[in-house]
PDB file of C-alpha atoms in Angstrom:
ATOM      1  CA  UNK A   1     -54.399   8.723 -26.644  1.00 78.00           C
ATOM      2  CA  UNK A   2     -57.751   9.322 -24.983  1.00 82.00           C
ATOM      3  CA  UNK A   3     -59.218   7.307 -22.157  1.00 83.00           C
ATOM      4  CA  UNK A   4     -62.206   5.014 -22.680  1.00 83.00           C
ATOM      5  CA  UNK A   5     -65.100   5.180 -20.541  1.00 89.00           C
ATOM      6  CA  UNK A   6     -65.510   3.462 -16.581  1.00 88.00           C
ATOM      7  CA  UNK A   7     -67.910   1.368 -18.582  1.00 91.00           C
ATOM      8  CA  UNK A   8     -66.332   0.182 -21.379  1.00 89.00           C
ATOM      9  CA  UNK A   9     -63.723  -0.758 -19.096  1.00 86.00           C
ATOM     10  CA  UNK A  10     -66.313  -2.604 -17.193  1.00 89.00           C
ATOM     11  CA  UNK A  11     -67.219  -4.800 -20.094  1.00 90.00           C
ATOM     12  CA  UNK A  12     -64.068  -5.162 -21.661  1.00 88.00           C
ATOM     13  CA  UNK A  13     -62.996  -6.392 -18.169  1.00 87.00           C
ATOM     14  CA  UNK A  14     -65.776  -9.019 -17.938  1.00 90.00           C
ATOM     15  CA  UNK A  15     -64.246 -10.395 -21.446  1.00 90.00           C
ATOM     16  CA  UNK A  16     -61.240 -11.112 -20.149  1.00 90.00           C
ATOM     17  CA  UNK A  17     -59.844 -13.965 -18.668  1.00 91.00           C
ATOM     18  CA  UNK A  18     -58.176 -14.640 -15.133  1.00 91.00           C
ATOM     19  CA  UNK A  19     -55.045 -14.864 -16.536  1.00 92.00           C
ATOM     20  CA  UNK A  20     -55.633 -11.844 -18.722  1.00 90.00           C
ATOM     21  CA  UNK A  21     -56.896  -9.707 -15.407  1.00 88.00           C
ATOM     22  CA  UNK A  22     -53.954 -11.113 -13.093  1.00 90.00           C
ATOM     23  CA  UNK A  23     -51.322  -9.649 -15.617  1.00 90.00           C
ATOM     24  CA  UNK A  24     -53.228  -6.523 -16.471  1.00 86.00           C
ATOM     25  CA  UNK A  25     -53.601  -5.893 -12.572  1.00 86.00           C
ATOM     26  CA  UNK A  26     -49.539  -6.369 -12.073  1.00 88.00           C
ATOM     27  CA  UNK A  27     -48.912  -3.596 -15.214  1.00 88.00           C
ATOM     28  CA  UNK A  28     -51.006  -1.348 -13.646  1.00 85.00           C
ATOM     29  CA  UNK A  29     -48.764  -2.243 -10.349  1.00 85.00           C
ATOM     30  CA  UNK A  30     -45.976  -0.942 -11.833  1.00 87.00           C
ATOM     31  CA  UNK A  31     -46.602   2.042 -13.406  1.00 87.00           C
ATOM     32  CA  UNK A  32     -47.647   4.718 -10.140  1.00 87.00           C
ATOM     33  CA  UNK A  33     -46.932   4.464  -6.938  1.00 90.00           C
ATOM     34  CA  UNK A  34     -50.882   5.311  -5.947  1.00 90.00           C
ATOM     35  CA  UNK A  35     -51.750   2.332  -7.814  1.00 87.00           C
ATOM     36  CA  UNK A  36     -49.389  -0.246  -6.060  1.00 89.00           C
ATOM     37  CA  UNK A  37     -50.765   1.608  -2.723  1.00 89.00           C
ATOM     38  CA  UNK A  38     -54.718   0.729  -4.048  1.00 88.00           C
ATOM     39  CA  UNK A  39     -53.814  -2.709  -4.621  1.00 86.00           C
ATOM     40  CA  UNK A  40     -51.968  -3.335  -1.098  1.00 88.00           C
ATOM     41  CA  UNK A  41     -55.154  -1.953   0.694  1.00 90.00           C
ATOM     42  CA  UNK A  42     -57.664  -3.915  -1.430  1.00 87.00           C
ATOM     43  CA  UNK A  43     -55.526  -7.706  -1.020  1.00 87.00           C
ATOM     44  CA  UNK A  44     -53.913  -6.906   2.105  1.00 89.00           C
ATOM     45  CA  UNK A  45     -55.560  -3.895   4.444  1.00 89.00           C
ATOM     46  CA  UNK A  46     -59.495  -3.919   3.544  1.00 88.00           C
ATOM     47  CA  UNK A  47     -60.488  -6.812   5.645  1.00 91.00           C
ATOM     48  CA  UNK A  48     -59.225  -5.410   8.859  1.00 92.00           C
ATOM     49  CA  UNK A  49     -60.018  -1.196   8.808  1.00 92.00           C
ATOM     50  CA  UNK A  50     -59.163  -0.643  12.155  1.00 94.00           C
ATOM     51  CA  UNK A  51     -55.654  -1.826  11.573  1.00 93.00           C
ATOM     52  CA  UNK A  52     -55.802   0.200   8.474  1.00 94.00           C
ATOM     53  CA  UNK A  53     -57.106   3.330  10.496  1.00 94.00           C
ATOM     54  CA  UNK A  54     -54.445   2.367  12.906  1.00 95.00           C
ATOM     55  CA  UNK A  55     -51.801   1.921  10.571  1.00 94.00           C
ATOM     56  CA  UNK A  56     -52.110   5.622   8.762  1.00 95.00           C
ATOM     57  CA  UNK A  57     -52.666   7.186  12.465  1.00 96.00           C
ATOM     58  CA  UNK A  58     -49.158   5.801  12.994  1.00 96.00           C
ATOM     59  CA  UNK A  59     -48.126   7.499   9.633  1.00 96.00           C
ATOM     60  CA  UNK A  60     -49.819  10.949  10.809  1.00 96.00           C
ATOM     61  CA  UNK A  61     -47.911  10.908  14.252  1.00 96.00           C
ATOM     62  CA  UNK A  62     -44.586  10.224  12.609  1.00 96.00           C
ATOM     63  CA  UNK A  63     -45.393  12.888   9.874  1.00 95.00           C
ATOM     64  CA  UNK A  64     -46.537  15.479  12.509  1.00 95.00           C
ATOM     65  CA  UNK A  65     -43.044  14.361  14.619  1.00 95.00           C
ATOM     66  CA  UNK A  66     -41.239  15.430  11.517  1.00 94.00           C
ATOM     67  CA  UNK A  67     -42.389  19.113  11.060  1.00 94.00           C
ATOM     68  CA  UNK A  68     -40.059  21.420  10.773  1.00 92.00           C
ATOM     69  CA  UNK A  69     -41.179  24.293  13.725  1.00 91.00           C
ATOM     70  CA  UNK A  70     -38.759  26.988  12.344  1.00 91.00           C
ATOM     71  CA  UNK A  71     -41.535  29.113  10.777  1.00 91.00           C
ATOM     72  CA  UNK A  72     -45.001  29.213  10.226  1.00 92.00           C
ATOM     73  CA  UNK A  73     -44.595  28.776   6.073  1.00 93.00           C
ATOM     74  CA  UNK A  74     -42.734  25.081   6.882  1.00 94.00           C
ATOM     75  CA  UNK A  75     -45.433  24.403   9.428  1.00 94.00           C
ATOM     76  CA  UNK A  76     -48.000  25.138   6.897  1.00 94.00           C
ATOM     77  CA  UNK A  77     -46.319  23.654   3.966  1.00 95.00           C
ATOM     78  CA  UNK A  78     -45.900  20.117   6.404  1.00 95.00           C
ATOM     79  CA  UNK A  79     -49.861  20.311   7.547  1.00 95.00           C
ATOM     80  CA  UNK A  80     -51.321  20.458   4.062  1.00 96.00           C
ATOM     81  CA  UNK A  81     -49.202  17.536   3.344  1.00 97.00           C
ATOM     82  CA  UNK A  82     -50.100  15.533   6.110  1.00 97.00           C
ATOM     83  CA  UNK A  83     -53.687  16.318   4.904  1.00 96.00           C
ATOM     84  CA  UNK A  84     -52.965  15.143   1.150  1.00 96.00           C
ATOM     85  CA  UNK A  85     -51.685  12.152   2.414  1.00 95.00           C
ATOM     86  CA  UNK A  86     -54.871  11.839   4.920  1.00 96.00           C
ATOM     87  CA  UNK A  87     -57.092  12.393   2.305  1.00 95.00           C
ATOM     88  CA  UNK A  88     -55.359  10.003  -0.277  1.00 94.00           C
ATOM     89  CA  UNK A  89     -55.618   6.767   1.966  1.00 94.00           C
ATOM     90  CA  UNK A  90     -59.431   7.998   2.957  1.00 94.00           C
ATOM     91  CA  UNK A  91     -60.199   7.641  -1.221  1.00 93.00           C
ATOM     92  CA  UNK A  92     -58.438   3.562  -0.993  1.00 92.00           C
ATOM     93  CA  UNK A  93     -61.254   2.995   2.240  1.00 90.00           C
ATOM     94  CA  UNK A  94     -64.216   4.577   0.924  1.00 88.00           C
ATOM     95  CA  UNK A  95     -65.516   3.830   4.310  1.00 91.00           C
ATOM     96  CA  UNK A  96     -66.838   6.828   5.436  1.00 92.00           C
ATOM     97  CA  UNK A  97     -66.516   5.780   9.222  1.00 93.00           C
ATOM     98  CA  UNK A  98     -62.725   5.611   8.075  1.00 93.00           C
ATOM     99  CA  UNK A  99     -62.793   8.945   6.770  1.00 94.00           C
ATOM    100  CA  UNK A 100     -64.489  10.918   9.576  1.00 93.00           C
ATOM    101  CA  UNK A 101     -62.120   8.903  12.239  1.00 94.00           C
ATOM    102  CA  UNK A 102     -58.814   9.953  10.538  1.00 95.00           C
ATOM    103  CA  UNK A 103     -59.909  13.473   9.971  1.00 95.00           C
ATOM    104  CA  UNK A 104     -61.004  13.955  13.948  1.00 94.00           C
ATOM    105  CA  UNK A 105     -57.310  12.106  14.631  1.00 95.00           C
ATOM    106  CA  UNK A 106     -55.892  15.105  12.217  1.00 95.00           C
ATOM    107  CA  UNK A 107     -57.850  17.974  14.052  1.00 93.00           C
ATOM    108  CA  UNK A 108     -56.694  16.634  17.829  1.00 93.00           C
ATOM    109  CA  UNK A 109     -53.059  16.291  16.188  1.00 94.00           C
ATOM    110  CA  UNK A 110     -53.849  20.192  15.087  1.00 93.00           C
ATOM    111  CA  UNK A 111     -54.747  21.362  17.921  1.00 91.00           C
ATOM    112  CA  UNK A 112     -52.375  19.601  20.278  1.00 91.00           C
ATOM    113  CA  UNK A 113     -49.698  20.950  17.728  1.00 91.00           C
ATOM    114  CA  UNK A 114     -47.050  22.799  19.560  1.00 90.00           C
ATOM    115  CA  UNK A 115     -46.425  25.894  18.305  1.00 88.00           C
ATOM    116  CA  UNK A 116     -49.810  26.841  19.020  1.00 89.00           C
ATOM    117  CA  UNK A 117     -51.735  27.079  15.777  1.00 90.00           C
ATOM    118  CA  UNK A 118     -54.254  29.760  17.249  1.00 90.00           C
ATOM    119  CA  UNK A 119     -51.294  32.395  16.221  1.00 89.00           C
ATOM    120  CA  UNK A 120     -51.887  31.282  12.280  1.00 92.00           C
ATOM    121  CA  UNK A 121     -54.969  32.539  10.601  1.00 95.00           C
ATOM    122  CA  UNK A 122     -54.229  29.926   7.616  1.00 94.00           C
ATOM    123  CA  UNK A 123     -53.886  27.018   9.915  1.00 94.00           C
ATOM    124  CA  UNK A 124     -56.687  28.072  11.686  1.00 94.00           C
ATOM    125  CA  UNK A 125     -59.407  28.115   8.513  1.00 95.00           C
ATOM    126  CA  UNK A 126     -57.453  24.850   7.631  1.00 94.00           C
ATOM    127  CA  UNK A 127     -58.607  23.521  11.497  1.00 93.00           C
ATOM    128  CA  UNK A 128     -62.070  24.895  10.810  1.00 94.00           C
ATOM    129  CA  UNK A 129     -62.606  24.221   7.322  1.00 95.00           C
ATOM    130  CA  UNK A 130     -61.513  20.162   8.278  1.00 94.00           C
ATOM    131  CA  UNK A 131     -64.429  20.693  11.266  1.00 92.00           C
ATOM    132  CA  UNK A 132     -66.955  21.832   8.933  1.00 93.00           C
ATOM    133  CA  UNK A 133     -66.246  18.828   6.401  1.00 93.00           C
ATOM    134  CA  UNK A 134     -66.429  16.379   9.728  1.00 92.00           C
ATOM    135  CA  UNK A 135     -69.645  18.022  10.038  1.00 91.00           C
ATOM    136  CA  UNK A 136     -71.436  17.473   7.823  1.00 92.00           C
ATOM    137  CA  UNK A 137     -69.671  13.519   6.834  1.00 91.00           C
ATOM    138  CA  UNK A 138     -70.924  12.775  10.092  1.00 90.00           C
ATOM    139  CA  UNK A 139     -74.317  14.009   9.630  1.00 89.00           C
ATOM    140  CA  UNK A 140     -74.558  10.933   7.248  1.00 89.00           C
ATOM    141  CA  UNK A 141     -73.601   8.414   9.738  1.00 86.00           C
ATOM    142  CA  UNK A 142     -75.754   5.404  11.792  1.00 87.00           C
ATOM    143  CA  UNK A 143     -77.250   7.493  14.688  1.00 86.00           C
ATOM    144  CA  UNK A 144     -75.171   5.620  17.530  1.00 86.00           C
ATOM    145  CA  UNK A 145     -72.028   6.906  15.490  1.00 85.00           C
ATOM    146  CA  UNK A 146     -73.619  10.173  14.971  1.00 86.00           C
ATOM    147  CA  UNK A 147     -73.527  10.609  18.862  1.00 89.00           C
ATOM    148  CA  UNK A 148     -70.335   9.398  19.860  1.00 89.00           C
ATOM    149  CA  UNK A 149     -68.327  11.293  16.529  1.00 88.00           C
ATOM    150  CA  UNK A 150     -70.227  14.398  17.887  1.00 88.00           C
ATOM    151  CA  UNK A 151     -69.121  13.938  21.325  1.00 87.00           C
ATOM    152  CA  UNK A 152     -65.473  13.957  19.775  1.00 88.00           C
ATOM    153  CA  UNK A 153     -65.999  17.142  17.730  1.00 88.00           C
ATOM    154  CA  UNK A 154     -67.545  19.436  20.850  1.00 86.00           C
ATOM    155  CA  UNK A 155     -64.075  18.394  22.159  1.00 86.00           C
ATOM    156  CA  UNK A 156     -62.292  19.535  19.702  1.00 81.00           C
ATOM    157  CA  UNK A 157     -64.267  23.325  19.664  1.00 79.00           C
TER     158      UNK A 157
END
């Protein structure tokens, strides 16, 4: 089966009735996990970001608490997921405020990271590669924000 089209979705949608759209909206609930997560953040999280921000910064500390610091592969393995998951509840926001404040709270967690990740060339063009993409989201921000984001990033150089 091939998908249709964002826009013939878009008009078959408008067809539909609100009983029609409430039961097509709990199917698609069902079927992936991402999509249940989508639909929490839209009805539940979306009106109040800074609990959301809050909310996944909680996530990140208890992910970063679980790494396991044997070796450098399992440290490595652990940060890229932490980054996945990062990056996954940035796409539910779309705010790009959202985006560039999780990412900085990823880089401090990086650098704080104990062992030092200064002895890893991977998780060190991981660390830069996140500052260059903070860069340059930031770069598209309200001046004021600009400033203060910037502020955060010499900090973290």
């Amino acid at each position: 089966m091939k998908a249709v089209s964002v826009t013939e979705i878009k008009k078959e949608l408008k067809e539909r009735s609100h009983q029609d759209l409430l039961e097509l909206c709990q199917r698609l609930s069902r079927f992936k996990k991402e999509n249940k997560e989508l639909l929490t953040y839209l009805l539940f999280e979306s009106h109040n970001e800074q609990g959301y921000i809050q909310s996944v910064k909680d996530e990140v500390d208890v992910q970063f608490e679980a790494i396991n610091r044997d070796s450098f592969f399992y440290i490595k393995k652990s940060v890229r997921r932490i980054l996945r998951l990062i990056k996954k509840y940035n796409r539910y926001s779309l705010n790009k405020e959202t985006e560039v404040e999780l990412l900085l709270y990823f880089c401090e967690k990086l650098q704080d990271f104990e062992p030092s990740i200064d002895r890893n060339r991977t998780l060190m063009n991981l660390y830069d590669r996140q500052l260059d993409f903070i860069r340059k989201k930031v770069a598209n921000l309200h001046e004021d924000l600009q400033y203060d984001y910037n502020q955060q990033l010499e900090e973290l150089q």
